[in-house]
Short mmCIF file of C-alpha atoms and ligand atoms in Angstrom, two decimals:
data_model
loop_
_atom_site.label_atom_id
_atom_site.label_comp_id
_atom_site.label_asym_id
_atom_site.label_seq_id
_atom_site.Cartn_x
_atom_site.Cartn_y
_atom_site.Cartn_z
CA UNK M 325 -9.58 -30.59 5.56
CA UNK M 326 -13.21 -30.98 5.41
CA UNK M 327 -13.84 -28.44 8.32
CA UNK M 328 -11.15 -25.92 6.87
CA UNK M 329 -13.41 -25.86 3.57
CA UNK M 330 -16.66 -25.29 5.71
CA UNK M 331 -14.68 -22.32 6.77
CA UNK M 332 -13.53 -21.05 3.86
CA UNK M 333 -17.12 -21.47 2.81
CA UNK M 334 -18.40 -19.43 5.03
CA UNK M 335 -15.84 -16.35 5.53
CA UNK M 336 -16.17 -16.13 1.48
CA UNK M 337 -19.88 -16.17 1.77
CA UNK M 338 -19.71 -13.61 4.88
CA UNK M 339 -17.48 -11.39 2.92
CA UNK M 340 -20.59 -10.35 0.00
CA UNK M 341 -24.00 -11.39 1.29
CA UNK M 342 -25.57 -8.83 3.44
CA UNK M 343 -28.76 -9.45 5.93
CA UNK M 344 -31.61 -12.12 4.35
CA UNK M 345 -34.41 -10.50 3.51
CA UNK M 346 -37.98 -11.44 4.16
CA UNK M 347 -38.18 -14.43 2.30
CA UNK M 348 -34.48 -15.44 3.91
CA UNK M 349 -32.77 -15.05 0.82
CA UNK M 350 -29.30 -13.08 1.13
CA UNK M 351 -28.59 -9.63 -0.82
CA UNK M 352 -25.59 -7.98 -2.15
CA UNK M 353 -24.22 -5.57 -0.25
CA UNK M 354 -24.50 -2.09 -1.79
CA UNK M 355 -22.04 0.89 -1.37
CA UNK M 356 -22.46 3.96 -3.12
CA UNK M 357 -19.48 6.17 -3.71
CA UNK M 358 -18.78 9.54 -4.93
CA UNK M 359 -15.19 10.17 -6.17
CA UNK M 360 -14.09 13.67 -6.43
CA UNK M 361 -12.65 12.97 -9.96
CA UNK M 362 -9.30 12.36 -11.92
CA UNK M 363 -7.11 15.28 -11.16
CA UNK M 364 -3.89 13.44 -10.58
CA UNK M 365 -2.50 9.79 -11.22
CA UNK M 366 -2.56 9.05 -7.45
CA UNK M 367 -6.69 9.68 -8.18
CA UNK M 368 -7.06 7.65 -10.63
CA UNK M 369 -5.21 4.90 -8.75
CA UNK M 370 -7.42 5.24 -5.61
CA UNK M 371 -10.64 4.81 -8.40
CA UNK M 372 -9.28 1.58 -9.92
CA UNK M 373 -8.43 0.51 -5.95
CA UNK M 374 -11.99 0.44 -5.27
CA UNK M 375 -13.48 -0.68 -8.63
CA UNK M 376 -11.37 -3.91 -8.47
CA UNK M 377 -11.75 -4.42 -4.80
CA UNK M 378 -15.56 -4.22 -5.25
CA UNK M 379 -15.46 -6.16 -8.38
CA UNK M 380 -13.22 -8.96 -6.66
CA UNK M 381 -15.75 -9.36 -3.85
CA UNK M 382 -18.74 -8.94 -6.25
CA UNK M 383 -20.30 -6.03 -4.34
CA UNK M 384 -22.67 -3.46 -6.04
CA UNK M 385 -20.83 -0.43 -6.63
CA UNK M 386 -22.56 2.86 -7.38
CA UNK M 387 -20.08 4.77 -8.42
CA UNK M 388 -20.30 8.63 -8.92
CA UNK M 389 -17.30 11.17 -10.81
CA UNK M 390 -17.90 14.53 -9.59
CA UNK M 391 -15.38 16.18 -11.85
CA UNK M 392 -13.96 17.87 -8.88
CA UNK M 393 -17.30 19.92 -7.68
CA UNK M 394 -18.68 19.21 -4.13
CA UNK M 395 -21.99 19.97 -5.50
CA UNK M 396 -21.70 17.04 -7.84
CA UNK M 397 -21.23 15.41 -4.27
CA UNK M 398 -23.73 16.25 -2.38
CA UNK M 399 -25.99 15.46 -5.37
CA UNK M 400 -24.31 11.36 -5.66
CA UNK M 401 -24.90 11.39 -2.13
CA UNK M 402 -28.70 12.64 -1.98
CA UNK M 403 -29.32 9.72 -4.73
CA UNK M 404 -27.17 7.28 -2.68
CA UNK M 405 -29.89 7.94 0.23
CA UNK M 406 -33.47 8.00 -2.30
CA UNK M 407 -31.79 4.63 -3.56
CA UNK M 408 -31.79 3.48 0.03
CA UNK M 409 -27.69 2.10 -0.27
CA UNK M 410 -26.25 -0.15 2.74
CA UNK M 411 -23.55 2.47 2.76
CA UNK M 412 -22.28 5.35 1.97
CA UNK M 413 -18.67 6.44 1.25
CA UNK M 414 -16.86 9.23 -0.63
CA UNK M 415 -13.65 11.86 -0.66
CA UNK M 416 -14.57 14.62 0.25
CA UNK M 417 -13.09 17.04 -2.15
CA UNK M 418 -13.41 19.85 0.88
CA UNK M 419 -13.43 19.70 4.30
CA UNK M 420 -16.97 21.75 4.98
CA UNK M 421 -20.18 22.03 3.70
CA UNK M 422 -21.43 18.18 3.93
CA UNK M 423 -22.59 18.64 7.37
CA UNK M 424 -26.47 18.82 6.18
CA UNK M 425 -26.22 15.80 3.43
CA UNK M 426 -24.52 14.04 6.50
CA UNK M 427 -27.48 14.67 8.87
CA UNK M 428 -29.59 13.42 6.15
CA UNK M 429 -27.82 10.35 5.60
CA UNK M 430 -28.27 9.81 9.47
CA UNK M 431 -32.14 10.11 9.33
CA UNK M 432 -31.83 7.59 6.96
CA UNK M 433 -30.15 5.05 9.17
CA UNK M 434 -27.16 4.61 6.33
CA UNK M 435 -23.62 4.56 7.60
CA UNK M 436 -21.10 6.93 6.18
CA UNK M 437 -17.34 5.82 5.59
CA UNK M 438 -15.23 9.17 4.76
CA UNK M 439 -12.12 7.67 2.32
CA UNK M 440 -8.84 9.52 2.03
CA UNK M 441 -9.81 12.78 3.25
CA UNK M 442 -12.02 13.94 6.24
CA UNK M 443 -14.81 16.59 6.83
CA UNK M 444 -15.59 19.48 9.24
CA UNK M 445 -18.36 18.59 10.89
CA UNK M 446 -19.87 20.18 14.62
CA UNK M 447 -21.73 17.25 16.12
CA UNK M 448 -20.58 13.55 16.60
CA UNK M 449 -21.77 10.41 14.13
CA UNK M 450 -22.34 11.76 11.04
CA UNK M 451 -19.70 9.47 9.51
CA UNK M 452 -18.71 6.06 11.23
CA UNK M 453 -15.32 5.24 10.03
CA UNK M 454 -12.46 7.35 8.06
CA UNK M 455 -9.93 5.45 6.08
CA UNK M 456 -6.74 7.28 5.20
CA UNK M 457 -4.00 9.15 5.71
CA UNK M 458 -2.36 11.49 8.46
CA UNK M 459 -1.97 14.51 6.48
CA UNK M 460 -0.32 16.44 8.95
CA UNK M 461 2.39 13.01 9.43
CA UNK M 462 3.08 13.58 5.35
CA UNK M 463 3.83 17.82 5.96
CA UNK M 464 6.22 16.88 8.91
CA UNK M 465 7.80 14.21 6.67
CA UNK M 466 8.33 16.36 3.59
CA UNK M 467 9.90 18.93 6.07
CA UNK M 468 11.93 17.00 8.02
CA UNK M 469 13.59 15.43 5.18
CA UNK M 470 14.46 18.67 3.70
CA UNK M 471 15.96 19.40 7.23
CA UNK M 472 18.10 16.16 6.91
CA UNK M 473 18.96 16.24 2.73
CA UNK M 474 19.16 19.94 2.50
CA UNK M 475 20.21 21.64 5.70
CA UNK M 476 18.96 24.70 7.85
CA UNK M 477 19.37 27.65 5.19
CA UNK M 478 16.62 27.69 1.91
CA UNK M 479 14.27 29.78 0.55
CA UNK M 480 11.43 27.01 -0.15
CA UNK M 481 8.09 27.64 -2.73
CA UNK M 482 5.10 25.19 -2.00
CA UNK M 483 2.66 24.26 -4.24
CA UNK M 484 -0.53 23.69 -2.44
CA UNK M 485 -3.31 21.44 -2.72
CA UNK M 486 -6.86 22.31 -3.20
CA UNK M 487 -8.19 25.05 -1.16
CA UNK M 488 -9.76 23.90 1.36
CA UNK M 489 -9.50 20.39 1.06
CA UNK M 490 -7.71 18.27 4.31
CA UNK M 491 -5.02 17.24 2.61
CA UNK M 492 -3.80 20.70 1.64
CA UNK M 493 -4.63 22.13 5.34
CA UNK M 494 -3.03 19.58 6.82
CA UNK M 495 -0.05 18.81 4.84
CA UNK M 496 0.70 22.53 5.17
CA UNK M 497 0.36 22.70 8.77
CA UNK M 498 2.58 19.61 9.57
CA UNK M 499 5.20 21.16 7.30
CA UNK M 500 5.34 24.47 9.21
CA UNK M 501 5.16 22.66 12.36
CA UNK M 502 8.44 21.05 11.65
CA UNK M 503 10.08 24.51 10.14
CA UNK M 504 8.90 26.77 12.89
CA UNK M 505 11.94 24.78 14.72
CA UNK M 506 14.13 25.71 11.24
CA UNK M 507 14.20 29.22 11.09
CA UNK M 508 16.72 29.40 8.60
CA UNK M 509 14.60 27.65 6.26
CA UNK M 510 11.96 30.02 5.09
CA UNK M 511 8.67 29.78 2.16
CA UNK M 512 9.04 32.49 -0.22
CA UNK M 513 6.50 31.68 -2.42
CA UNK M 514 3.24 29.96 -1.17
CA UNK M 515 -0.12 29.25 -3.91
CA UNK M 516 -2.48 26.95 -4.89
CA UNK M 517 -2.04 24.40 -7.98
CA UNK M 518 -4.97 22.62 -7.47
CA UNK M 519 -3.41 18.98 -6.90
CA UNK M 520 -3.06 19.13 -11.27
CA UNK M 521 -0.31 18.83 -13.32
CA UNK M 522 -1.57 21.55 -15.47
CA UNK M 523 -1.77 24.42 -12.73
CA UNK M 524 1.30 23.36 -10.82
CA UNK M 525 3.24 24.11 -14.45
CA UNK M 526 1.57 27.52 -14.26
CA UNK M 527 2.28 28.63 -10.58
CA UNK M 528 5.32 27.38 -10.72
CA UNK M 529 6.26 29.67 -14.00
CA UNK M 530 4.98 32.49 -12.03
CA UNK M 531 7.19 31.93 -9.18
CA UNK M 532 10.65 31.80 -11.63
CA UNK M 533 9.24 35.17 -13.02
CA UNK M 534 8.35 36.44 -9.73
CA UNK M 535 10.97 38.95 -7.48
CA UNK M 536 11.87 36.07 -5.38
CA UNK M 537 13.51 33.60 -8.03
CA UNK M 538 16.99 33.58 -6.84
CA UNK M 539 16.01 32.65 -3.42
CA UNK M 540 13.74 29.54 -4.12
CA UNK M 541 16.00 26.65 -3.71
CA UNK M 542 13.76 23.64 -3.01
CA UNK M 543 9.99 23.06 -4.17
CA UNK M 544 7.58 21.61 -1.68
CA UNK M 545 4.74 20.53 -4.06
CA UNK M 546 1.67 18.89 -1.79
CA UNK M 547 1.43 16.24 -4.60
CA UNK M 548 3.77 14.26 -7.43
CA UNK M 549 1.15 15.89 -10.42
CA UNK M 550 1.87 19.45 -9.57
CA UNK M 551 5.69 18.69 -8.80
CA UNK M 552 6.07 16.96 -12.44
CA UNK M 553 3.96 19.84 -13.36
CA UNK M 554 6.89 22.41 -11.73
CA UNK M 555 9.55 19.98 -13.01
CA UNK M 556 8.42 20.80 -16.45
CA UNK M 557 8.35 24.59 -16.08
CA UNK M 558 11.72 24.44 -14.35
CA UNK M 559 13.40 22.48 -17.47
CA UNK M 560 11.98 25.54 -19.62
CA UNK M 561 12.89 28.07 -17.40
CA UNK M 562 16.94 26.38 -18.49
CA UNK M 563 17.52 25.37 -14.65
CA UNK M 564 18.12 21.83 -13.80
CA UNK M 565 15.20 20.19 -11.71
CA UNK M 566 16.68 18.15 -8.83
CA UNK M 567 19.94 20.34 -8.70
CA UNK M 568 19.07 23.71 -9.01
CA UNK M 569 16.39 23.42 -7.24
CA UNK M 570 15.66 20.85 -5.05
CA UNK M 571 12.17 18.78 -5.21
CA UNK M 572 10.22 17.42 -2.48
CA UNK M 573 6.30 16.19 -2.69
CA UNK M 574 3.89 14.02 -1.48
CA UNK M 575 2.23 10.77 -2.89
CA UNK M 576 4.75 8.25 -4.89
CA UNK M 577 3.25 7.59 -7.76
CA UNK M 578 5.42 6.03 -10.60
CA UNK M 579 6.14 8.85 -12.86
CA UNK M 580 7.52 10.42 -9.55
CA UNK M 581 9.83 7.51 -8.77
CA UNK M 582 10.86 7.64 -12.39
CA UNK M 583 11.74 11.09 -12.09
CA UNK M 584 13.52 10.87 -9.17
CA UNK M 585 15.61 8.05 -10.45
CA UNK M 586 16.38 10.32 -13.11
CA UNK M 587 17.44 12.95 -10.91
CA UNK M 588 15.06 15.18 -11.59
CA UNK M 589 13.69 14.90 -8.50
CA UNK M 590 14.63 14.38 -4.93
CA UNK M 591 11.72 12.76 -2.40
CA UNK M 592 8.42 11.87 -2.45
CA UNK M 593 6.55 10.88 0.90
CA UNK M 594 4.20 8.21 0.26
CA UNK M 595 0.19 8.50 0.52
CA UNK M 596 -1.14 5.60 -0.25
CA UNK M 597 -4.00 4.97 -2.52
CA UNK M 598 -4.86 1.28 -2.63
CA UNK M 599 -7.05 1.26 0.46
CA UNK M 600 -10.49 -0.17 -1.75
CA UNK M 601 -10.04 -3.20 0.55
CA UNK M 602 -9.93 -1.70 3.56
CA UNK M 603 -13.41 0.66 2.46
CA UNK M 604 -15.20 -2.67 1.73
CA UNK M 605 -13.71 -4.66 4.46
CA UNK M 606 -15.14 -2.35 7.11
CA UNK M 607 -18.78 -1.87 4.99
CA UNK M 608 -19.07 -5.34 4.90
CA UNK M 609 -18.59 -5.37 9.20
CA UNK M 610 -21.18 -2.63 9.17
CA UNK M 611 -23.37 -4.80 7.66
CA UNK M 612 -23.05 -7.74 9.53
CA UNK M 613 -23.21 -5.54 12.85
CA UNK M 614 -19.54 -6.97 13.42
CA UNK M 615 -17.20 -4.45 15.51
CA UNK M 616 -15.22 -2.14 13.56
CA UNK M 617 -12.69 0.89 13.93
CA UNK M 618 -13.45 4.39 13.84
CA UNK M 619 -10.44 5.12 12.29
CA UNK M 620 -8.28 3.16 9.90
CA UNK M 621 -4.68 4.50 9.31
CA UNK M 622 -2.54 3.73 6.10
CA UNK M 623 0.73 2.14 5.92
CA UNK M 624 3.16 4.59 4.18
CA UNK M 625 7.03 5.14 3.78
CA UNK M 626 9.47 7.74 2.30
CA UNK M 627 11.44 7.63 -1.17
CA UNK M 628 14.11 9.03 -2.43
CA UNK M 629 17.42 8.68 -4.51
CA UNK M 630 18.86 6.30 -1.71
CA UNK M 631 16.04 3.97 -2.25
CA UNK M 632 14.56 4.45 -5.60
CA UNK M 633 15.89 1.90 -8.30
CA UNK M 634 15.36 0.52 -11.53
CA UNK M 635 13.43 -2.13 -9.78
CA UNK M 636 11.23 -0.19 -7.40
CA UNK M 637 10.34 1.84 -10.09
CA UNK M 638 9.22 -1.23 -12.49
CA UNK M 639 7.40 -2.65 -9.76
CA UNK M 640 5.23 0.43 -9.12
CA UNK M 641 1.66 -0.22 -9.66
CA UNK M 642 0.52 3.06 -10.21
O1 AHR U 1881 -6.39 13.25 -0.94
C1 AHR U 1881 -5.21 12.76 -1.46
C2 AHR U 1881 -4.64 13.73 -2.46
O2 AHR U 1881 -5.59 13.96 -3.48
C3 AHR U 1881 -3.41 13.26 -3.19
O3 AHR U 1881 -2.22 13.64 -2.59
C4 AHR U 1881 -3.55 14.00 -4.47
O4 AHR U 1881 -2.65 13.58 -5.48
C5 AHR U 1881 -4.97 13.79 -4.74
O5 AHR U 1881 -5.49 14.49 -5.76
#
């Protein structure tokens, strides 16, 4: 019993306490992090992931909104580096453009975690570690359950992500992937909603109005905000979401689930948010020079009507 407290004692200690400093007394481990902001509810649920998780394990936590502009970014990340951090972490809200604030953060000796999204970047170890999702894996997932659910003849409108940003490139290249064997099912209408509820009401509005309304039969929305966004527009538009036209997007949060247990909606292909113990888990092995994993995949499943209940639904955390 004795030794199994000694243990416990120790992991617990090992999991906050970074490197002693000159006069052998232990620090907190600092991370800084730059969010890219609050522009949907699977956002906001990756932010209170890693303000618990860093809370929890009493870690300093400089945290940094950057209301969705990567200058805002590169500016948290610059201070993160003058403040001398143990490390650095942040979602990228595009894939290019970091590659100088990453070559600084190298001079400076600071490791770089990238968290749900990656970066384009031409030269090797300017970031560490990325913890996340296969965004491409989502795409196929979306399309291949349309290819199950609704068959091999649609007209499909997508709703895409931020321009630019990985998850919108690579959800819409693992969807076409998967429909270039489908030829039957065609996208009519393709544009940008900006991963907001707000904007994926609006685009989708245009496309009813648009010349081809009578051929879009299913919505692929790259997130739940834009397709409860659509959903919206739909109901005013007098056409039943989830029946007329048949929804499909990416993420799971719990106004989706509710939706589609309403019927309102069809699937949602999970990306999952609550990965602020896996950030810290792997800054904390940085620290203590412990091995750790370049890469660190999430675990993530598909939902729809055949799975979806009352219960699911209430036990949703975000
Ligand atoms: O990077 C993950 C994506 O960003 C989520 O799908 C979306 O909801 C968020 O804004």
């Amino acid at each position: 019993m004795k030794k199994f407290a000694t243990l416990f004692t120790i992991a617990a200690a090992a999991t906050v306490l970074v490197s002693c400093g000159d006069n052998g007394a232990s620090k907190k481990l600092t991370v800084g992090f730059s969010q890219i902001g609050a522009e949907s509810d699977w956002r906001k649920a990756s932010t209170t992931s890693i303000q618990e998780e860093a809370a929890k394990r009493d870690i300093n936590l400089i945290f940094s909104d950057a209301q969705q502009k990567q200058e805002n970014q590169i500016k948290a990340i610059d201070s993160f580096i003058a403040q001398g951090v143990d490390v650095i972490s942040f979602s990228p809200v595009v894939s290019s453009g970091f590659e100088d604030i990453l070559k600084k953060a190298k001079a400076a000796g600071i490791p770089v975690i990238l968290f749900d999204r990656t970066v384009d970047v031409s030269e090797d170890g300017l970031y560490q570690c990325y913890i996340g999702s296969d965004f491409v894996e989502e795409g196929r997932r979306a399309a291949n359950w349309i290819v199950e659910n609704v068959g091999e003849e649609a007209g499909i409108a997508e709703l895409v992500g931020t321009v630019g940003s990985a998850p919108a490139t690579d959800r819409a290249k693992g969807f076409r992937e998967v429909l270039e064997k489908h030829p039957g099912l065609k996208i009519v209408k393709s544009q940008s909603g900006d991963f907001t509820r707000s904007q994926g009401k609006e685009v989708m509005e245009q496309f009813l109005k648009s010349p081809e309304k009578d051929q879009i039969k299913v919505l692929f929305a790259h997130n739940d905000d834009m397709a409860l966004g659509a959903i919206q527009a739909i109901e005013e538009a007098g056409k039943k979401p989830g029946k007329d036209i048949i929804i499909i997007s990416i993420d799971g949060v719990k106004e989706m689930f509710k939706a589609i247990l309403a019927g309102k909606a069809n699937c949602t292909v999970e990306c999952n948010p609550m990965i602020g113990g896996q950030l810290f888990d792997i800054a904390q092995k940085m620290m203590n020079k412990e091995e750790f994993p370049a890469r660190v995949p999430s675990q993530e499943g598909v939902f729809d009507s055949k799975s979806i209940t009352q219960e699911v639904v209430d036990g949703r955390k975000y």
